[in-house]
Amino acid sequence: MNGSNELKKEEVLWQEDEEPDPQAEYEKKKQTFITRTIWTLVMIAGFFAAMFAGHIYILAIVTAVQIVSFKEVIAIANVPSRAKNLPFTRSLNWYFLGTTMYFLYGESVIYYFKHIVLVDRILLPFATHHRFISFMLYVMGFVFFVGSLQKGHYRFQFTQFAWTHMALYLINVQSHFIMNNTLEGMIWFFLPASLVITNDIFAYICGITFGRTQLIKLSPKKTVEGFVGAWILTILFGFAMTNVLMRYKYFICPANDLGSNFFTGLQCDPNPVFLPQEYTIQPPLLLHSPPRTFHIAPMQFHILVFASFASLIAPFGGFFASGLKRTFKVKDFGVSIPGHGGITDRMDCQFIMGFFAFMYYQSFIAEYKASVGSVIETAIQGLSAEEQIEVVRGLTKYLVGQGQIGEGVLEYLADALPPRRR
């Protein structure tokens, strides 16, 4: 009996020891808040520093983000005990990542820098056969995967194969479009990213202020009131931010010089979407009022679509990530950012927003003009060597006639180029 009482006492004492200390809990939350705030400021400062330093720095950040995000997403589905018995599983994951990045980066480089790549003797074969090279690299990985299949591990290996491809699509393919947005003009990178960030902040503020109705079970703290309130405030923010960014050519011009930065600036003929246009509103006939005319840039109308997508659709990227974490019973994707979790936890909405921004821009805003790169590409791929020489002769004569170059160039080419065939 005494032994029983002593055991009960020990259980009570153990339970008392396990009870959380309110002061300790407060200190823990305080420390977490401080860490989170410091790293938030560090990320904001780094983001703006990279943006003003030049497009190449933003591209480097996007590259780093997609690599770390891929690592985090792959890690949550990994089973260390099985992976230890399959040494090539991890290697294949990284091989497919490298192959995908080679293909996507090559596509961007060839598209935006044709005038450099296609005139270089070493780079030309890689550019003209880029897709075939990429395909063969993928096939080599595919064959190696099939050859590495081991009895008793089929389910795990095929699960890893499918999971890797899903991660490549959701992270790397969508990141590719974010990089293209940057090259099209800094505004197409910064504006979508800032809309998602501010929408998240507005949703939090509106939610804690007057949020009552739960929005979705996957994210219990999200409310309908916060969702709608953030939508309205994000539209207002987008309208104001667009009005500021349109004034600087550094933001609206394509990245025709990767060595440029905010202080050196860029030069281009602005897309008409950034130029104010005249609009006339015809009042109802009953008012007998004259028509009212006002000037506004078409971009101010497009921003309504961008802000609405950032508010109403992009958050579902976060909900998708929440569902994924619940599936694998993890709180965060990683610990890459102290106080915030993993990179993926902060980028879950940005991927789909960047993808949308690229598709919308290409469909409704982009101007399709002949560029130096496209002309060179057509001449290289569509004309014989003799025809290309004739193009050089004809273009040189035209430029001499326009006074753009001296007649000495024409005389030099006459001696340097092979004679015409008759």
Short mmCIF file of C-alpha atoms in Angstrom, two decimals:
data_model
loop_
_atom_site.label_atom_id
_atom_site.label_comp_id
_atom_site.label_asym_id
_atom_site.label_seq_id
_atom_site.Cartn_x
_atom_site.Cartn_y
_atom_site.Cartn_z
CA MET A 1 0.00 0.00 0.00
CA ASN A 2 2.81 2.36 0.92
CA GLY A 3 4.58 1.51 -2.32
CA SER A 4 1.39 2.40 -4.22
CA ASN A 5 1.10 5.78 -2.48
CA GLU A 6 4.73 6.58 -3.17
CA LEU A 7 4.23 5.72 -6.85
CA LYS A 8 1.24 8.09 -7.03
CA LYS A 9 3.25 10.83 -5.39
CA GLU A 10 6.02 10.34 -7.90
CA GLU A 11 3.48 10.57 -10.77
CA VAL A 12 2.06 13.80 -9.32
CA LEU A 13 5.53 15.26 -8.94
CA TRP A 14 6.38 14.20 -12.53
CA GLN A 15 3.21 15.85 -13.85
CA GLU A 16 4.01 19.01 -11.91
CA ASP A 17 7.49 19.03 -13.42
CA GLU A 18 6.00 18.62 -16.89
CA GLU A 19 3.59 21.52 -16.53
CA PRO A 20 4.85 24.45 -18.62
CA ASP A 21 6.28 27.37 -16.76
CA PRO A 22 4.39 30.55 -17.89
CA GLN A 23 7.53 32.66 -17.53
CA ALA A 24 9.57 30.19 -19.61
CA GLU A 25 6.87 30.10 -22.27
CA TYR A 26 6.80 33.91 -22.38
CA GLU A 27 10.58 34.09 -22.73
CA LYS A 28 10.51 31.49 -25.48
CA LYS A 29 7.86 33.38 -27.46
CA LYS A 30 9.69 36.64 -26.89
CA GLN A 31 12.95 35.18 -28.19
CA THR A 32 11.18 33.71 -31.21
CA PHE A 33 9.56 37.07 -31.97
CA ILE A 34 12.90 38.89 -31.72
CA THR A 35 14.64 36.35 -33.96
CA ARG A 36 11.81 36.45 -36.47
CA THR A 37 11.83 40.27 -36.55
CA ILE A 38 15.61 40.50 -36.99
CA TRP A 39 15.63 38.03 -39.86
CA THR A 40 12.64 39.73 -41.47
CA LEU A 41 14.55 43.01 -41.53
CA VAL A 42 17.65 41.22 -42.84
CA MET A 43 15.65 39.66 -45.69
CA ILE A 44 13.98 42.96 -46.59
CA ALA A 45 17.33 44.79 -46.59
CA GLY A 46 18.95 42.05 -48.68
CA PHE A 47 16.06 42.02 -51.11
CA PHE A 48 16.19 45.76 -51.78
CA ALA A 49 19.99 45.79 -51.91
CA ALA A 50 19.97 43.07 -54.57
CA MET A 51 17.20 44.77 -56.55
CA PHE A 52 19.03 48.10 -56.68
CA ALA A 53 22.39 46.40 -57.35
CA GLY A 54 21.15 44.93 -60.63
CA HIS A 55 19.23 42.16 -62.35
CA ILE A 56 22.09 39.66 -62.07
CA TYR A 57 21.82 39.71 -58.27
CA ILE A 58 18.10 39.02 -58.35
CA LEU A 59 18.74 36.11 -60.72
CA ALA A 60 21.32 34.77 -58.26
CA ILE A 61 18.82 34.99 -55.39
CA VAL A 62 16.10 33.22 -57.40
CA THR A 63 18.60 30.48 -58.27
CA ALA A 64 19.56 30.01 -54.62
CA VAL A 65 15.90 29.99 -53.56
CA GLN A 66 14.90 27.28 -56.03
CA ILE A 67 17.85 25.05 -55.07
CA VAL A 68 17.17 25.32 -51.33
CA SER A 69 13.39 24.91 -51.83
CA PHE A 70 13.98 21.79 -53.92
CA LYS A 71 16.21 20.39 -51.18
CA GLU A 72 13.56 21.10 -48.50
CA VAL A 73 10.66 19.57 -50.43
CA ILE A 74 12.65 16.46 -51.34
CA ALA A 75 13.79 16.06 -47.72
CA ILE A 76 10.30 15.83 -46.19
CA ALA A 77 9.46 12.75 -48.30
CA ASN A 78 12.81 11.05 -47.75
CA VAL A 79 13.14 7.95 -45.58
CA PRO A 80 16.76 7.91 -44.32
CA SER A 81 16.76 4.21 -43.41
CA ARG A 82 15.80 3.23 -46.95
CA ALA A 83 17.88 5.90 -48.66
CA LYS A 84 20.93 4.50 -46.86
CA ASN A 85 20.44 1.19 -48.68
CA LEU A 86 19.94 3.00 -52.02
CA PRO A 87 22.99 5.24 -52.45
CA PHE A 88 21.96 6.54 -55.88
CA THR A 89 18.54 7.86 -54.83
CA ARG A 90 19.90 11.16 -53.56
CA SER A 91 22.31 11.50 -56.46
CA LEU A 92 19.50 11.03 -58.97
CA ASN A 93 17.44 13.76 -57.29
CA TRP A 94 20.26 16.25 -57.75
CA TYR A 95 21.03 15.00 -61.25
CA PHE A 96 17.46 15.68 -62.38
CA LEU A 97 17.62 19.11 -60.72
CA GLY A 98 20.82 19.92 -62.62
CA THR A 99 19.36 18.69 -65.91
CA THR A 100 16.19 20.73 -65.44
CA MET A 101 18.11 23.88 -64.57
CA TYR A 102 20.42 23.40 -67.57
CA PHE A 103 17.40 23.18 -69.86
CA LEU A 104 15.48 26.10 -68.34
CA TYR A 105 18.45 28.43 -67.97
CA GLY A 106 19.57 27.61 -71.50
CA GLU A 107 16.13 28.47 -72.85
CA SER A 108 16.25 31.86 -71.16
CA VAL A 109 19.82 32.65 -72.21
CA ILE A 110 19.16 31.71 -75.84
CA TYR A 111 15.90 33.68 -75.96
CA TYR A 112 17.11 36.89 -74.31
CA PHE A 113 20.73 36.91 -75.49
CA LYS A 114 20.56 35.53 -79.03
CA HIS A 115 22.74 38.36 -80.29
CA ILE A 116 25.57 37.11 -78.07
CA VAL A 117 25.12 33.34 -78.07
CA LEU A 118 24.48 32.82 -81.78
CA VAL A 119 27.56 34.70 -82.98
CA ASP A 120 29.98 32.83 -80.71
CA ARG A 121 31.72 29.88 -82.38
CA ILE A 122 31.85 27.84 -79.15
CA LEU A 123 28.33 28.59 -77.89
CA LEU A 124 26.56 28.28 -81.26
CA PRO A 125 26.43 24.43 -81.34
CA PHE A 126 25.12 24.34 -77.76
CA ALA A 127 22.46 26.93 -78.61
CA THR A 128 21.23 25.32 -81.83
CA HIS A 129 21.08 21.83 -80.26
CA HIS A 130 20.16 22.89 -76.74
CA ARG A 131 16.85 21.04 -76.49
CA PHE A 132 18.25 17.80 -77.88
CA ILE A 133 21.20 17.96 -75.46
CA SER A 134 18.79 18.58 -72.57
CA PHE A 135 16.57 15.69 -73.63
CA MET A 136 19.51 13.29 -73.85
CA LEU A 137 20.72 14.35 -70.41
CA TYR A 138 17.26 13.56 -69.03
CA VAL A 139 17.14 10.20 -70.84
CA MET A 140 20.51 9.26 -69.31
CA GLY A 141 19.08 9.93 -65.84
CA PHE A 142 15.92 7.99 -66.68
CA VAL A 143 17.92 4.96 -67.88
CA PHE A 144 20.14 5.12 -64.80
CA PHE A 145 17.04 5.22 -62.56
CA VAL A 146 15.56 2.12 -64.19
CA GLY A 147 18.90 0.36 -63.92
CA SER A 148 19.15 1.19 -60.21
CA LEU A 149 15.79 -0.37 -59.26
CA GLN A 150 16.18 -2.95 -56.50
CA LYS A 151 13.80 -5.66 -55.42
CA GLY A 152 12.02 -4.82 -52.19
CA HIS A 153 12.45 -1.08 -52.74
CA TYR A 154 10.32 -0.54 -55.87
CA ARG A 155 7.56 1.42 -54.14
CA PHE A 156 10.01 3.72 -52.36
CA GLN A 157 12.09 4.32 -55.51
CA PHE A 158 9.11 5.10 -57.74
CA THR A 159 7.64 7.33 -55.03
CA GLN A 160 10.91 9.26 -54.90
CA PHE A 161 10.99 9.47 -58.71
CA ALA A 162 7.45 10.92 -58.85
CA TRP A 163 8.09 13.22 -55.88
CA THR A 164 11.24 14.58 -57.53
CA HIS A 165 9.37 15.41 -60.73
CA MET A 166 6.56 17.09 -58.81
CA ALA A 167 9.10 19.22 -56.94
CA LEU A 168 10.83 20.14 -60.21
CA TYR A 169 7.56 21.33 -61.71
CA LEU A 170 6.19 23.18 -58.68
CA ILE A 171 9.49 24.85 -57.78
CA ASN A 172 12.02 24.96 -60.60
CA VAL A 173 9.73 25.37 -63.60
CA GLN A 174 7.79 28.16 -61.91
CA SER A 175 11.03 29.79 -60.72
CA HIS A 176 12.15 29.80 -64.35
CA PHE A 177 9.27 32.14 -65.19
CA ILE A 178 10.18 34.41 -62.28
CA MET A 179 13.66 34.75 -63.80
CA ASN A 180 12.12 35.55 -67.19
CA ASN A 181 9.98 38.22 -65.53
CA THR A 182 13.15 39.82 -64.17
CA LEU A 183 14.76 39.89 -67.61
CA GLU A 184 11.61 41.44 -69.13
CA GLY A 185 11.86 44.30 -66.64
CA MET A 186 12.41 44.64 -62.90
CA ILE A 187 8.81 45.77 -62.41
CA TRP A 188 7.53 42.34 -63.50
CA PHE A 189 9.56 40.75 -60.73
CA PHE A 190 9.15 43.30 -57.95
CA LEU A 191 5.48 44.13 -58.36
CA PRO A 192 4.09 40.54 -58.17
CA ALA A 193 6.43 39.71 -55.28
CA SER A 194 5.48 42.83 -53.31
CA LEU A 195 1.76 42.23 -53.91
CA VAL A 196 1.97 38.76 -52.37
CA ILE A 197 3.99 40.01 -49.38
CA THR A 198 1.73 42.97 -48.63
CA ASN A 199 -1.41 40.86 -49.13
CA ASP A 200 -0.16 38.45 -46.48
CA ILE A 201 0.47 41.36 -44.10
CA PHE A 202 -2.93 42.94 -44.80
CA ALA A 203 -4.67 39.58 -44.32
CA TYR A 204 -3.02 39.21 -40.90
CA ILE A 205 -3.92 42.75 -39.81
CA CYS A 206 -7.53 42.52 -41.03
CA GLY A 207 -7.88 39.02 -39.58
CA ILE A 208 -6.83 39.95 -36.03
CA THR A 209 -8.80 43.22 -36.20
CA PHE A 210 -12.23 42.07 -37.34
CA GLY A 211 -11.86 38.48 -38.55
CA ARG A 212 -14.59 36.12 -37.37
CA THR A 213 -15.40 33.54 -40.06
CA GLN A 214 -12.92 30.76 -40.78
CA LEU A 215 -11.88 30.66 -44.45
CA ILE A 216 -10.39 27.19 -44.89
CA LYS A 217 -9.71 24.27 -42.55
CA LEU A 218 -6.17 23.77 -43.82
CA SER A 219 -5.27 27.15 -42.33
CA PRO A 220 -7.48 27.70 -39.25
CA LYS A 221 -6.22 31.24 -38.57
CA LYS A 222 -7.28 32.54 -42.02
CA THR A 223 -10.62 34.37 -42.00
CA VAL A 224 -13.04 35.46 -44.70
CA GLU A 225 -12.95 39.03 -43.39
CA GLY A 226 -9.15 39.10 -43.51
CA PHE A 227 -9.20 37.57 -46.99
CA VAL A 228 -11.58 40.19 -48.42
CA GLY A 229 -10.07 43.12 -46.51
CA ALA A 230 -6.60 42.20 -47.76
CA TRP A 231 -7.91 42.05 -51.33
CA ILE A 232 -9.17 45.65 -51.18
CA LEU A 233 -6.02 46.98 -49.50
CA THR A 234 -3.74 45.09 -51.92
CA ILE A 235 -5.49 46.73 -54.88
CA LEU A 236 -4.92 50.16 -53.35
CA PHE A 237 -1.27 49.33 -52.63
CA GLY A 238 -0.76 48.00 -56.17
CA PHE A 239 -2.25 51.13 -57.72
CA ALA A 240 0.04 53.39 -55.66
CA MET A 241 3.19 51.28 -56.13
CA THR A 242 2.66 51.03 -59.89
CA ASN A 243 2.37 54.80 -60.10
CA VAL A 244 5.81 55.10 -58.47
CA LEU A 245 7.62 52.35 -60.39
CA MET A 246 6.46 53.57 -63.81
CA ARG A 247 8.52 56.73 -63.36
CA TYR A 248 11.85 54.87 -63.48
CA LYS A 249 13.19 53.27 -66.64
CA TYR A 250 15.31 50.95 -64.50
CA PHE A 251 12.09 49.17 -63.55
CA ILE A 252 10.17 49.24 -66.83
CA CYS A 253 12.99 48.55 -69.33
CA PRO A 254 14.07 45.01 -70.25
CA ALA A 255 17.44 43.87 -68.91
CA ASN A 256 19.45 44.62 -72.04
CA ASP A 257 22.56 45.13 -69.90
CA LEU A 258 23.14 42.78 -66.95
CA GLY A 259 25.87 45.08 -65.68
CA SER A 260 23.43 47.91 -65.03
CA ASN A 261 22.01 48.90 -61.66
CA PHE A 262 19.54 51.42 -60.27
CA PHE A 263 22.08 54.23 -60.31
CA THR A 264 23.37 53.66 -63.85
CA GLY A 265 19.83 53.04 -65.09
CA LEU A 266 18.58 51.55 -68.35
CA GLN A 267 17.45 53.11 -71.61
CA CYS A 268 14.61 51.92 -73.83
CA ASP A 269 11.43 53.01 -75.55
CA PRO A 270 8.81 52.37 -72.84
CA ASN A 271 6.07 49.86 -73.49
CA PRO A 272 2.86 51.79 -74.31
CA VAL A 273 1.27 50.20 -71.26
CA PHE A 274 3.31 52.61 -69.11
CA LEU A 275 2.39 55.76 -71.06
CA PRO A 276 -0.67 57.79 -70.01
CA GLN A 277 -3.53 57.60 -72.49
CA GLU A 278 -6.66 59.68 -72.83
CA TYR A 279 -9.98 58.17 -71.82
CA THR A 280 -13.40 59.77 -72.12
CA ILE A 281 -16.41 59.03 -69.92
CA GLN A 282 -19.82 59.85 -71.36
CA PRO A 283 -22.24 60.82 -68.56
CA PRO A 284 -25.87 59.60 -68.71
CA LEU A 285 -28.04 61.67 -71.09
CA LEU A 286 -30.38 62.70 -68.27
CA LEU A 287 -27.59 64.65 -66.58
CA HIS A 288 -26.94 66.79 -69.67
CA SER A 289 -23.25 66.99 -68.70
CA PRO A 290 -20.35 67.22 -71.15
CA PRO A 291 -18.06 64.20 -71.52
CA ARG A 292 -15.26 64.00 -69.00
CA THR A 293 -11.72 63.30 -70.14
CA PHE A 294 -8.90 61.94 -67.99
CA HIS A 295 -5.41 60.49 -68.55
CA ILE A 296 -4.19 57.25 -67.04
CA ALA A 297 -1.65 54.58 -67.99
CA PRO A 298 -3.15 51.23 -69.05
CA MET A 299 -0.89 49.56 -66.48
CA GLN A 300 -3.13 50.97 -63.78
CA PHE A 301 -5.94 48.79 -65.14
CA HIS A 302 -3.71 45.73 -65.42
CA ILE A 303 -2.65 46.08 -61.81
CA LEU A 304 -6.24 45.35 -60.76
CA VAL A 305 -5.83 41.87 -62.25
CA PHE A 306 -2.40 41.36 -60.68
CA ALA A 307 -3.61 42.46 -57.24
CA SER A 308 -6.74 40.31 -57.48
CA PHE A 309 -4.72 37.22 -58.38
CA ALA A 310 -2.24 37.92 -55.56
CA SER A 311 -5.16 38.23 -53.12
CA LEU A 312 -7.62 35.56 -54.28
CA ILE A 313 -5.56 32.83 -55.98
CA ALA A 314 -1.92 33.04 -54.83
CA PRO A 315 -2.84 32.30 -51.16
CA PHE A 316 -3.97 28.85 -52.29
CA GLY A 317 -0.31 28.13 -53.00
CA GLY A 318 0.18 28.60 -49.26
CA PHE A 319 -2.84 26.41 -48.49
CA PHE A 320 -1.41 23.72 -50.77
CA ALA A 321 1.89 23.90 -48.88
CA SER A 322 0.01 23.66 -45.55
CA GLY A 323 -1.76 20.52 -46.76
CA LEU A 324 1.57 19.07 -47.83
CA LYS A 325 3.10 19.71 -44.42
CA ARG A 326 0.09 18.17 -42.67
CA THR A 327 0.42 15.10 -44.86
CA PHE A 328 3.99 14.53 -43.70
CA LYS A 329 3.32 15.79 -40.16
CA VAL A 330 5.92 18.55 -40.20
CA LYS A 331 5.55 22.11 -38.94
CA ASP A 332 7.93 23.73 -41.45
CA PHE A 333 9.72 22.66 -44.60
CA GLY A 334 13.07 23.39 -43.00
CA VAL A 335 15.10 25.71 -40.80
CA SER A 336 16.84 27.75 -43.50
CA ILE A 337 15.60 31.06 -42.06
CA PRO A 338 15.75 31.39 -38.24
CA GLY A 339 12.33 32.18 -36.83
CA HIS A 340 10.58 31.62 -40.18
CA GLY A 341 11.15 27.97 -41.00
CA GLY A 342 12.31 27.03 -44.46
CA ILE A 343 12.67 29.00 -47.69
CA THR A 344 9.67 27.12 -49.08
CA ASP A 345 7.52 28.35 -46.19
CA ARG A 346 8.12 31.93 -47.35
CA MET A 347 7.95 31.25 -51.09
CA ASP A 348 4.91 28.98 -51.37
CA CYS A 349 2.69 31.77 -52.80
CA GLN A 350 5.44 33.45 -54.82
CA PHE A 351 5.95 30.55 -57.23
CA ILE A 352 2.41 30.53 -58.61
CA MET A 353 2.28 34.34 -58.60
CA GLY A 354 5.45 34.57 -60.69
CA PHE A 355 4.08 31.97 -63.12
CA PHE A 356 0.85 33.97 -63.50
CA ALA A 357 2.73 37.25 -63.97
CA PHE A 358 4.73 35.77 -66.84
CA MET A 359 1.69 34.29 -68.60
CA TYR A 360 -0.34 37.48 -68.21
CA TYR A 361 2.51 39.68 -69.40
CA GLN A 362 3.17 37.54 -72.47
CA SER A 363 -0.54 37.35 -73.32
CA PHE A 364 -1.71 40.93 -72.80
CA ILE A 365 1.22 43.32 -72.36
CA ALA A 366 4.39 42.20 -74.18
CA GLU A 367 5.28 43.81 -77.51
CA TYR A 368 6.51 41.45 -80.19
CA LYS A 369 9.00 43.27 -82.37
CA ALA A 370 11.90 42.14 -84.50
CA SER A 371 15.05 42.17 -82.38
CA VAL A 372 18.72 41.92 -83.27
CA GLY A 373 18.78 38.44 -81.79
CA SER A 374 15.76 37.22 -83.76
CA VAL A 375 17.15 38.60 -87.03
CA ILE A 376 20.52 36.90 -86.43
CA GLU A 377 18.73 33.65 -85.52
CA THR A 378 16.67 33.77 -88.74
CA ALA A 379 19.77 34.47 -90.85
CA ILE A 380 21.78 31.65 -89.25
CA GLN A 381 19.05 29.03 -89.35
CA GLY A 382 17.25 30.02 -92.56
CA LEU A 383 19.97 31.19 -94.94
CA SER A 384 22.97 29.51 -96.52
CA ALA A 385 26.48 30.90 -96.00
CA GLU A 386 26.36 32.62 -99.41
CA GLU A 387 23.01 34.23 -98.62
CA GLN A 388 24.32 35.41 -95.26
CA ILE A 389 27.25 37.09 -97.03
CA GLU A 390 24.80 38.82 -99.37
CA VAL A 391 22.89 40.12 -96.36
CA VAL A 392 26.15 41.55 -94.98
CA ARG A 393 26.91 43.24 -98.30
CA GLY A 394 23.42 44.67 -98.67
CA LEU A 395 23.21 45.90 -95.08
CA THR A 396 26.66 47.49 -95.35
CA LYS A 397 25.68 49.38 -98.50
CA TYR A 398 22.52 50.61 -96.81
CA LEU A 399 24.40 51.88 -93.75
CA VAL A 400 26.99 53.62 -95.97
CA GLY A 401 24.18 55.29 -97.88
CA GLN A 402 22.61 56.43 -94.60
CA GLY A 403 25.92 57.86 -93.43
CA GLN A 404 26.08 55.53 -90.43
CA ILE A 405 29.44 54.02 -91.42
CA GLY A 406 32.28 55.12 -93.73
CA GLU A 407 32.89 53.87 -97.25
CA GLY A 408 36.15 52.32 -96.05
CA VAL A 409 34.14 49.51 -94.47
CA LEU A 410 32.56 48.74 -97.83
CA GLU A 411 35.96 48.64 -99.50
CA TYR A 412 37.34 46.40 -96.77
CA LEU A 413 34.46 43.94 -97.12
CA ALA A 414 34.88 43.89 -100.90
CA ASP A 415 38.44 42.60 -100.39
CA ALA A 416 37.69 40.35 -97.40
CA LEU A 417 34.50 38.60 -98.58
CA PRO A 418 34.63 35.87 -101.25
CA PRO A 419 33.52 36.99 -104.75
CA ARG A 420 29.92 36.41 -105.84
CA ARG A 421 29.21 33.25 -107.76
CA ARG A 422 27.74 33.68 -111.23
#
